[in-house]
């Protein structure tokens, strides 16, 4: 049973470009979460999605960041016009939504903004 | 005050030692509690959920004290492979967002 998958694992962008991070949840999981870990800091919640719905985006920066989880395909975290401060590890987690609160994490995407 | 506070360590212990980590949380309405471990900034891996009655998984024992808003993790018979950062994690009532502590670093030495 494949775990949470994320790609790309490493992404390099120049300032002003767009970054697209993808996440496929574990099989049977319908809830997806995005977290960000800045260098030398702890993980911070960004957004929680179910299929076609954003449930909680209280941790998302108000500008340049968006997330979606379409009916078909992976969840996408999009960062427009990246700045150096966006350099971080972005982790996706998934949960089944029923039967427990545990979240399981993917390997992360390390974004470097030059 | 941080929502979840942990001693950052590092804790340097010899193989075979018993080590305990503590964590406090500020939101009394928190409903779920976990310990994760993170190796060298890889993805966090769930170690165990924490229940009021306490729970044990092999060499690992977790305790929750809701009155004191305090969570603990005990590791017995430490192995070199236990070297990692241990993250105390809390989930609030009515929300599914996890709030992470900054982690406690453990280094087990031969």
XYZ file of N, CA and C in Angstrom:
672
model
N 0.853 -1.177 0.000
C 0.000 0.000 0.000
C 0.890 1.228 0.000
N 0.869 1.956 -1.103
C 1.744 3.113 -1.225
C 1.350 4.154 -0.201
N 2.368 4.853 0.305
C 2.110 5.930 1.238
C 1.740 7.200 0.494
N 1.822 8.319 1.212
C 1.563 9.612 0.604
C 2.707 9.923 -0.372
N 2.344 10.350 -1.550
C 3.360 10.644 -2.553
C 3.374 12.137 -2.860
N 4.567 12.657 -2.971
C 4.705 14.067 -3.311
C 5.726 14.201 -4.438
N 5.462 15.121 -5.321
C 6.462 15.451 -6.336
C 6.307 16.890 -6.779
N 7.411 17.504 -7.203
C 8.746 16.913 -7.190
C 9.310 16.860 -5.779
N 10.378 16.125 -5.576
C 11.007 16.093 -4.261
C 11.842 17.352 -4.033
N 12.404 17.876 -5.089
C 13.184 19.108 -5.014
C 12.739 20.001 -6.168
N 12.615 21.289 -5.861
C 12.161 22.245 -6.874
C 12.952 23.525 -6.692
N 13.543 23.987 -7.772
C 14.299 25.248 -7.742
C 13.584 26.243 -8.644
N 13.328 27.405 -8.102
C 12.668 28.455 -8.857
C 13.414 29.770 -8.641
N 13.324 30.630 -9.653
C 13.860 31.984 -9.499
C 12.746 32.874 -8.980
N 13.132 33.943 -8.333
C 12.153 34.898 -7.802
C 11.191 35.329 -8.906
N 9.914 35.334 -8.582
C 8.903 35.770 -9.551
C 8.269 34.628 -10.324
N 8.874 33.439 -10.302
C 8.285 32.294 -10.998
C 7.191 31.656 -10.151
N 6.528 30.676 -10.755
C 5.475 29.950 -10.054
C 6.003 28.581 -9.627
N 5.544 28.128 -8.478
C 5.885 26.774 -8.016
C 4.587 25.985 -7.859
N 4.610 24.763 -8.364
C 3.450 23.854 -8.226
C 3.917 22.579 -7.552
N 3.305 22.287 -6.423
C 3.676 21.112 -5.650
C 2.483 20.165 -5.664
N 2.769 18.883 -5.863
C 1.695 17.913 -5.993
C 1.727 16.870 -4.878
N 0.551 16.422 -4.504
C 0.432 15.449 -3.421
C -0.676 14.456 -3.728
N -0.334 13.177 -3.689
C -1.349 12.120 -3.815
C -1.492 11.431 -2.470
N -2.692 11.433 -1.899
C -2.859 10.851 -0.567
C -2.736 9.331 -0.610
N -2.652 8.754 0.569
C -2.650 7.297 0.685
C -3.963 6.764 0.128
N -3.919 5.546 -0.357
C -5.120 4.918 -0.895
C -6.172 4.846 0.191
N -7.372 5.273 -0.145
C -8.461 5.232 0.818
C -8.580 6.478 1.677
N -7.624 7.389 1.553
C -7.686 8.634 2.319
C -8.324 9.728 1.470
N -9.235 10.479 2.105
C -9.925 11.532 1.358
C -9.604 12.924 1.886
N -8.762 12.994 2.928
C -8.438 14.288 3.526
C -6.956 14.568 3.317
N -6.661 15.773 2.882
C -5.282 16.178 2.598
C -4.957 17.454 3.363
N -3.738 17.521 3.857
C -3.272 18.678 4.628
C -1.904 19.082 4.081
N -1.663 20.385 4.080
C -0.341 20.902 3.687
C 0.275 21.619 4.883
N 1.576 21.345 5.096
C 2.336 21.981 6.164
C 3.626 22.527 5.563
N 4.156 23.562 6.201
C 5.401 24.139 5.739
C 6.402 24.123 6.888
N 7.646 23.801 6.564
C 8.711 23.841 7.555
C 9.817 24.742 7.029
N 9.907 25.940 7.607
C 10.973 26.857 7.245
C 12.282 26.371 7.858
N 13.423 26.785 7.295
C 14.709 26.352 7.844
C 14.801 26.638 9.336
N 15.232 25.634 10.084
C 15.447 25.752 11.533
C 14.155 26.065 12.302
N 13.013 25.758 11.732
C 11.747 25.992 12.433
C 10.894 24.733 12.453
N 9.816 24.773 13.225
C 8.895 23.642 13.278
C 7.897 23.677 12.134
N 7.145 22.601 12.012
C 6.113 22.528 10.974
C 4.938 23.416 11.334
N 4.401 24.076 10.314
C 3.242 24.957 10.508
C 2.136 24.539 9.525
N 0.945 24.424 10.040
C -0.222 24.077 9.221
C -0.515 25.184 8.215
N -0.875 24.773 7.004
C -1.267 25.743 5.988
C -2.750 25.588 5.626
N -3.131 24.389 5.161
C -4.475 24.236 4.611
C -4.909 22.781 4.717
N -6.236 22.607 4.836
C -6.856 21.273 4.926
C -7.935 21.201 3.851
N -7.865 20.140 3.049
C -8.803 20.007 1.942
C -9.418 18.604 1.926
N -10.652 18.560 1.450
C -11.261 17.309 1.024
C -11.514 17.455 -0.474
N -11.955 16.403 -1.096
C -12.156 16.452 -2.546
C -13.032 17.655 -2.925
N -12.491 18.515 -3.748
C -13.188 19.681 -4.306
C -13.574 20.736 -3.264
N -13.085 20.607 -2.045
C -13.440 21.576 -1.007
C -12.229 21.964 -0.172
N -12.120 23.267 0.098
C -11.155 23.742 1.081
C -11.895 23.845 2.406
N -11.423 23.099 3.404
C -12.127 23.054 4.684
C -11.571 24.103 5.650
N -10.263 24.245 5.682
C -9.608 25.155 6.627
C -8.356 25.696 5.962
N -8.334 26.977 5.692
C -7.140 27.588 5.085
C -6.570 28.660 6.000
N -6.776 28.496 7.283
C -6.373 29.518 8.245
C -4.859 29.721 8.305
N -4.094 28.766 7.834
C -2.635 28.893 7.881
C -2.013 29.351 6.578
N -2.838 29.597 5.598
C -2.313 29.992 4.283
C -2.018 31.491 4.261
N -0.871 31.892 3.731
C -0.646 33.320 3.503
C -1.758 33.858 2.593
N -2.126 35.102 2.817
C -3.296 35.665 2.133
C -3.051 35.881 0.647
N -1.811 36.076 0.282
C -1.508 36.355 -1.122
C -0.557 35.312 -1.672
N -0.659 35.061 -2.932
C 0.241 34.246 -3.754
C 0.088 32.735 -3.554
N -0.532 32.310 -2.481
C -0.657 30.878 -2.197
C -2.095 30.422 -2.463
N -2.208 29.255 -3.101
C -3.531 28.663 -3.277
C -3.383 27.145 -3.265
N -4.482 26.465 -2.974
C -4.470 25.007 -2.937
C -5.767 24.484 -3.492
N -5.675 23.291 -4.076
C -6.869 22.638 -4.574
C -6.711 21.136 -4.448
N -7.847 20.458 -4.428
C -7.859 18.993 -4.399
C -9.015 18.591 -5.306
N -8.752 18.459 -6.593
C -9.828 18.208 -7.557
C -10.418 16.812 -7.405
N -11.547 16.631 -8.047
C -12.228 15.340 -7.997
C -11.310 14.217 -8.490
N -10.571 14.503 -9.531
C -9.617 13.532 -10.068
C -8.212 14.117 -9.966
N -7.257 13.298 -9.578
C -5.886 13.757 -9.573
C -5.424 14.225 -8.210
N -4.151 14.635 -8.148
C -3.548 14.981 -6.862
C -3.992 16.344 -6.345
N -3.688 16.590 -5.103
C -3.834 17.937 -4.551
C -2.655 18.772 -5.043
N -2.918 20.039 -5.313
C -1.888 20.954 -5.798
C -1.770 22.129 -4.837
N -0.552 22.437 -4.448
C -0.267 23.684 -3.732
C 0.470 24.576 -4.707
N -0.074 25.733 -4.978
C 0.516 26.646 -5.942
C 1.010 27.902 -5.257
N 2.223 28.286 -5.581
C 2.798 29.522 -5.058
C 3.171 30.391 -6.252
N 2.519 31.520 -6.348
C 2.792 32.429 -7.465
C 3.830 33.457 -7.056
N 4.603 33.894 -8.040
C 5.594 34.966 -7.828
C 6.436 34.681 -6.582
N 7.115 33.570 -6.590
C 7.862 33.144 -5.403
C 8.910 34.175 -5.006
N 9.139 34.219 -3.685
C 10.187 35.062 -3.105
C 11.108 34.164 -2.301
N 12.282 34.699 -1.920
C 13.280 33.878 -1.223
C 12.715 33.304 0.071
N 11.845 34.073 0.710
C 11.263 33.613 1.977
C 10.339 32.409 1.841
N 10.007 32.035 0.592
C 9.184 30.841 0.373
C 10.022 29.567 0.406
N 11.330 29.698 0.406
C 12.211 28.520 0.458
C 11.938 27.761 1.752
N 11.574 26.497 1.592
C 11.163 25.695 2.756
C 10.910 24.269 2.283
N 10.628 23.398 3.258
C 10.125 22.066 2.940
C 8.614 22.105 3.092
N 7.920 21.630 2.069
C 6.461 21.596 2.088
C 6.032 20.139 2.178
N 5.353 19.818 3.289
C 4.917 18.449 3.523
C 3.409 18.344 3.344
N 3.016 17.272 2.719
C 1.604 16.934 2.584
C 1.319 15.754 3.514
N 0.152 15.737 4.115
C -0.286 14.609 4.928
C -1.682 14.213 4.500
N -2.056 12.987 4.804
C -3.420 12.559 4.515
C -3.980 11.757 5.678
N -5.283 11.701 5.731
C -5.959 10.897 6.739
C -7.228 10.339 6.119
N -7.743 9.255 6.706
C -8.952 8.665 6.125
C -10.195 9.505 6.359
N -10.171 10.353 7.382
C -11.320 11.201 7.650
C -12.301 10.608 8.625
N -12.323 9.312 8.728
C -13.171 8.657 9.727
C -12.336 7.624 10.445
N -12.676 7.371 11.698
C -12.005 6.303 12.421
C -10.705 6.677 13.083
N -10.295 7.923 13.019
C -9.054 8.285 13.693
C -8.543 9.624 13.212
N -7.741 10.280 14.048
C -7.225 11.602 13.718
C -5.809 11.562 13.167
N -5.217 10.370 13.112
C -3.813 10.304 12.708
C -3.618 10.781 11.275
N -2.560 11.552 11.065
C -2.198 12.015 9.740
C -0.835 11.412 9.377
N -0.725 11.007 8.109
C 0.486 10.364 7.626
C 1.113 11.255 6.562
N 2.402 11.463 6.696
C 3.084 12.462 5.885
C 3.806 11.872 4.686
N 3.838 12.671 3.622
C 4.659 12.354 2.469
C 6.079 12.828 2.684
N 6.971 12.513 1.721
C 8.394 12.822 1.873
C 8.729 14.308 1.745
N 7.771 15.097 1.296
C 7.999 16.531 1.215
C 8.574 16.987 -0.112
N 8.376 18.261 -0.397
C 9.021 18.933 -1.531
C 9.875 20.048 -0.955
N 11.159 20.022 -1.302
C 12.054 21.092 -0.836
C 12.131 22.149 -1.929
N 11.589 23.300 -1.624
C 11.571 24.414 -2.574
C 12.718 25.355 -2.252
N 13.510 25.651 -3.261
C 14.585 26.625 -3.143
C 14.316 27.748 -4.128
N 14.273 28.963 -3.616
C 14.057 30.124 -4.475
C 15.372 30.889 -4.583
N 15.840 31.033 -5.808
C 17.126 31.707 -6.023
C 16.956 33.207 -6.167
N 3.152 33.135 24.378
C 3.448 31.747 24.759
C 3.144 30.830 23.579
N 4.060 29.880 23.301
C 3.827 28.957 22.207
C 2.679 28.012 22.554
N 1.963 27.557 21.521
C 0.854 26.635 21.751
C 1.329 25.286 22.265
N 2.477 24.820 21.790
C 3.049 23.549 22.224
C 4.527 23.802 22.529
N 4.913 23.528 23.748
C 6.284 23.818 24.165
C 7.034 22.537 24.510
N 8.258 22.468 24.001
C 9.125 21.341 24.280
C 10.526 21.853 24.580
N 11.246 21.096 25.401
C 12.658 21.370 25.625
C 13.389 20.957 24.348
N 14.145 21.853 23.724
C 14.778 21.506 22.446
C 15.913 20.497 22.571
N 16.455 20.319 23.804
C 17.587 19.424 23.985
C 18.860 20.075 23.483
N 19.850 19.330 22.999
C 19.774 17.883 22.764
C 19.945 17.060 24.035
N 19.324 15.893 24.004
C 19.522 14.901 25.036
C 20.546 13.909 24.482
N 21.686 13.822 25.135
C 22.721 12.865 24.735
C 22.732 11.738 25.755
N 22.380 10.532 25.341
C 22.290 9.414 26.271
C 23.034 8.219 25.705
N 23.518 7.337 26.582
C 24.185 6.118 26.091
C 23.146 5.077 25.690
N 23.558 4.179 24.842
C 22.685 3.047 24.478
C 22.213 2.346 25.739
N 20.951 1.949 25.732
C 20.405 1.225 26.868
C 19.791 2.109 27.932
N 20.003 3.401 27.826
C 19.464 4.324 28.826
C 17.959 4.493 28.644
N 17.326 4.979 29.701
C 15.919 5.388 29.642
C 15.886 6.912 29.588
N 15.087 7.439 28.697
C 15.021 8.894 28.541
C 13.550 9.317 28.466
N 13.260 10.486 29.032
C 11.890 10.987 29.060
C 11.829 12.392 28.476
N 10.827 12.619 27.650
C 10.580 13.941 27.076
C 9.244 14.459 27.584
N 9.192 15.759 27.808
C 7.957 16.372 28.258
C 7.506 17.444 27.291
N 6.247 17.758 27.373
C 5.653 18.729 26.460
C 4.453 19.341 27.180
N 4.248 20.638 27.014
C 3.036 21.269 27.537
C 2.311 21.953 26.399
N 0.988 22.039 26.512
C 0.181 22.697 25.485
C -0.723 23.719 26.140
N -1.073 24.759 25.406
C -1.770 25.881 26.014
C -3.288 25.831 25.838
N -3.769 25.124 24.814
C -5.197 25.116 24.529
C -5.877 23.969 25.273
N -6.633 24.309 26.305
C -7.266 23.275 27.122
C -8.332 22.501 26.358
N -8.772 23.042 25.217
C -9.801 22.361 24.418
C -9.209 21.366 23.427
N -7.903 21.187 23.445
C -7.269 20.241 22.515
C -7.843 18.856 22.727
N -7.987 18.119 21.616
C -8.680 16.839 21.726
C -7.830 15.624 21.420
N -6.795 15.775 20.612
C -5.985 14.621 20.217
C -4.512 14.985 20.340
N -3.731 13.964 20.669
C -2.335 14.205 21.003
C -1.472 13.091 20.406
N -0.296 13.483 19.919
C 0.544 12.514 19.231
C 2.015 12.797 19.518
N 2.809 11.775 19.355
C 4.258 11.934 19.232
C 4.655 11.471 17.827
N 5.407 12.331 17.149
C 6.012 11.994 15.867
C 7.529 12.051 16.038
N 8.243 11.362 15.150
C 9.684 11.548 15.103
C 10.069 12.047 13.715
N 11.117 12.853 13.693
C 11.590 13.401 12.416
C 13.100 13.216 12.365
N 13.562 12.586 11.296
C 14.986 12.350 11.090
C 15.523 13.357 10.084
N 16.558 14.091 10.489
C 17.294 14.958 9.561
C 16.373 15.703 8.602
N 15.307 16.285 9.131
C 14.375 17.099 8.361
C 13.691 16.325 7.225
N 13.604 15.007 7.399
C 12.734 14.232 6.513
C 11.303 14.388 7.011
N 10.375 13.601 6.449
C 8.988 13.765 6.850
C 8.779 13.270 8.286
N 7.872 13.887 9.020
C 7.529 13.378 10.350
C 6.866 12.016 10.219
N 7.230 11.119 11.118
C 6.614 9.785 11.121
C 5.891 9.600 12.445
N 4.652 9.144 12.361
C 3.849 8.945 13.554
C 4.457 7.862 14.417
N 4.725 8.220 15.657
C 5.267 7.248 16.618
C 4.110 6.611 17.387
N 3.269 7.456 17.958
C 2.105 6.930 18.662
C 1.139 8.051 18.993
N -0.128 7.682 19.104
C -1.143 8.575 19.641
C -1.030 8.504 21.163
N -1.551 9.518 21.836
C -1.447 9.585 23.293
C -2.844 9.677 23.871
N -3.125 8.819 24.841
C -4.451 8.769 25.446
C -4.360 9.065 26.940
N -5.487 9.523 27.482
C -5.514 9.880 28.902
C -5.138 8.712 29.796
N -5.467 7.516 29.357
C -5.181 6.322 30.160
C -3.726 5.898 30.050
N -2.991 6.564 29.171
C -1.601 6.178 28.934
C -1.553 5.010 27.974
N -0.518 4.942 27.183
C -0.401 3.812 26.277
C 1.061 3.481 26.029
N 1.258 2.212 25.686
C 2.607 1.679 25.545
C 2.721 0.961 24.214
N 3.868 1.114 23.582
C 4.132 0.394 22.331
C 5.582 -0.045 22.379
N 5.808 -1.270 22.812
C 7.174 -1.769 22.931
C 7.957 -0.987 23.974
N 9.034 -0.361 23.543
C 9.886 0.398 24.464
C 9.375 1.813 24.733
N 8.301 2.176 24.088
C 7.790 3.555 24.166
C 6.510 3.609 24.989
N 6.463 4.584 25.921
C 5.271 4.795 26.735
C 4.911 6.272 26.697
N 3.650 6.550 26.413
C 3.186 7.938 26.364
C 2.127 8.159 27.430
N 2.146 9.348 28.014
C 1.171 9.704 29.040
C 0.597 11.079 28.732
N -0.662 11.261 29.095
C -1.332 12.548 28.933
C -1.949 12.946 30.263
N -1.708 14.167 30.680
C -2.343 14.707 31.885
C -3.139 15.939 31.453
N -4.424 15.766 31.260
C -5.270 16.874 30.762
C -5.353 18.017 31.766
N -5.386 17.700 33.054
C -5.515 18.744 34.075
C -4.302 19.676 34.039
N -3.130 19.116 33.837
C -1.902 19.914 33.796
C -1.513 20.309 32.376
N -2.234 19.790 31.377
C -1.946 20.072 29.965
C -0.507 19.695 29.650
N -0.223 18.454 29.928
C 1.140 17.953 29.907
C 1.157 16.575 29.238
N 2.136 16.373 28.366
C 2.268 15.106 27.649
C 3.704 14.626 27.828
N 3.878 13.332 27.965
C 5.236 12.805 28.128
C 5.464 11.608 27.222
N 6.732 11.371 26.943
C 7.144 10.189 26.179
C 8.353 9.595 26.886
N 8.271 8.304 27.172
C 9.366 7.591 27.823
C 9.914 6.560 26.843
N 11.209 6.562 26.668
C 11.857 5.561 25.810
C 12.785 4.743 26.693
N 12.529 3.441 26.726
C 13.379 2.536 27.519
C 14.383 1.847 26.606
N 15.512 1.452 27.187
C 16.513 0.678 26.452
C 16.838 1.340 25.103
N 17.280 2.568 25.152
C 17.534 3.369 23.938
C 18.449 2.647 22.963
N 18.119 2.767 21.691
C 18.933 2.215 20.605
C 19.545 3.372 19.802
N 20.629 3.065 19.110
C 21.232 4.093 18.254
C 20.208 4.629 17.257
N 19.340 3.731 16.781
C 18.345 4.120 15.778
C 17.252 5.025 16.346
N 17.217 5.217 17.659
C 16.243 6.141 18.242
C 16.685 7.587 18.085
N 17.913 7.813 17.668
C 18.418 9.183 17.484
C 17.570 9.892 16.439
N 16.953 10.983 16.854
C 16.021 11.715 15.981
C 15.519 12.924 16.757
N 14.672 13.699 16.112
C 13.955 14.775 16.794
C 12.535 14.289 17.062
N 12.087 14.426 18.299
C 10.764 13.949 18.707
C 9.828 15.149 18.814
N 8.736 15.056 18.077
C 7.791 16.166 17.956
C 6.529 15.877 18.751
N 6.192 16.785 19.636
C 4.928 16.723 20.371
C 3.877 17.442 19.532
N 2.749 16.803 19.297
C 1.764 17.330 18.339
C 0.371 17.289 18.954
N -0.374 18.354 18.733
C -1.692 18.510 19.344
C -2.709 18.882 18.272
N -3.911 18.359 18.407
C -5.018 18.733 17.506
C -6.124 19.362 18.342
N -6.611 20.529 17.905
C -7.648 21.233 18.648
C -9.030 20.650 18.407
N -9.965 21.018 19.245
C -11.351 20.562 19.100
C -11.978 21.217 17.886
N -12.637 20.421 17.075
C -13.346 20.959 15.921
C -12.455 21.328 14.757
N -11.172 21.127 14.889
C -10.251 21.406 13.795
C -9.383 20.196 13.567
N -8.906 20.031 12.367
C -8.034 18.890 12.096
C -6.598 19.317 11.862
N -6.332 20.607 12.013
C -4.966 21.081 11.851
C -4.129 20.597 13.021
N -2.944 20.093 12.732
C -2.010 19.700 13.774
C -1.126 20.886 14.139
N -0.904 21.051 15.462
C 0.032 22.058 15.937
C 1.251 21.329 16.489
N 2.406 21.655 15.927
C 3.645 20.967 16.275
C 4.465 21.762 17.277
N 5.052 21.049 18.233
C 6.126 21.654 19.010
C 7.373 21.739 18.153
N 8.348 22.454 18.641
C 9.572 22.644 17.854
C 10.486 21.433 17.908
N 10.162 20.459 18.775
C 10.904 19.211 18.787
C 11.984 19.149 19.845
N 12.236 17.909 20.291
C 13.324 17.629 21.220
C 14.289 16.681 20.530
N 15.536 17.079 20.467
C 16.531 16.269 19.756
C 17.149 15.249 20.701
N 17.154 13.997 20.255
C 17.765 12.900 21.008
C 18.943 12.345 20.231
N 20.070 12.200 20.897
C 21.249 11.556 20.310
C 21.645 10.401 21.226
N 21.514 9.187 20.718
C 21.920 8.005 21.475
C 23.334 7.625 21.054
N 24.189 7.495 22.042
C 25.607 7.261 21.736
C 26.029 5.845 22.095
N 26.943 5.288 21.303
C 27.388 3.912 21.588
C 28.226 3.856 22.861
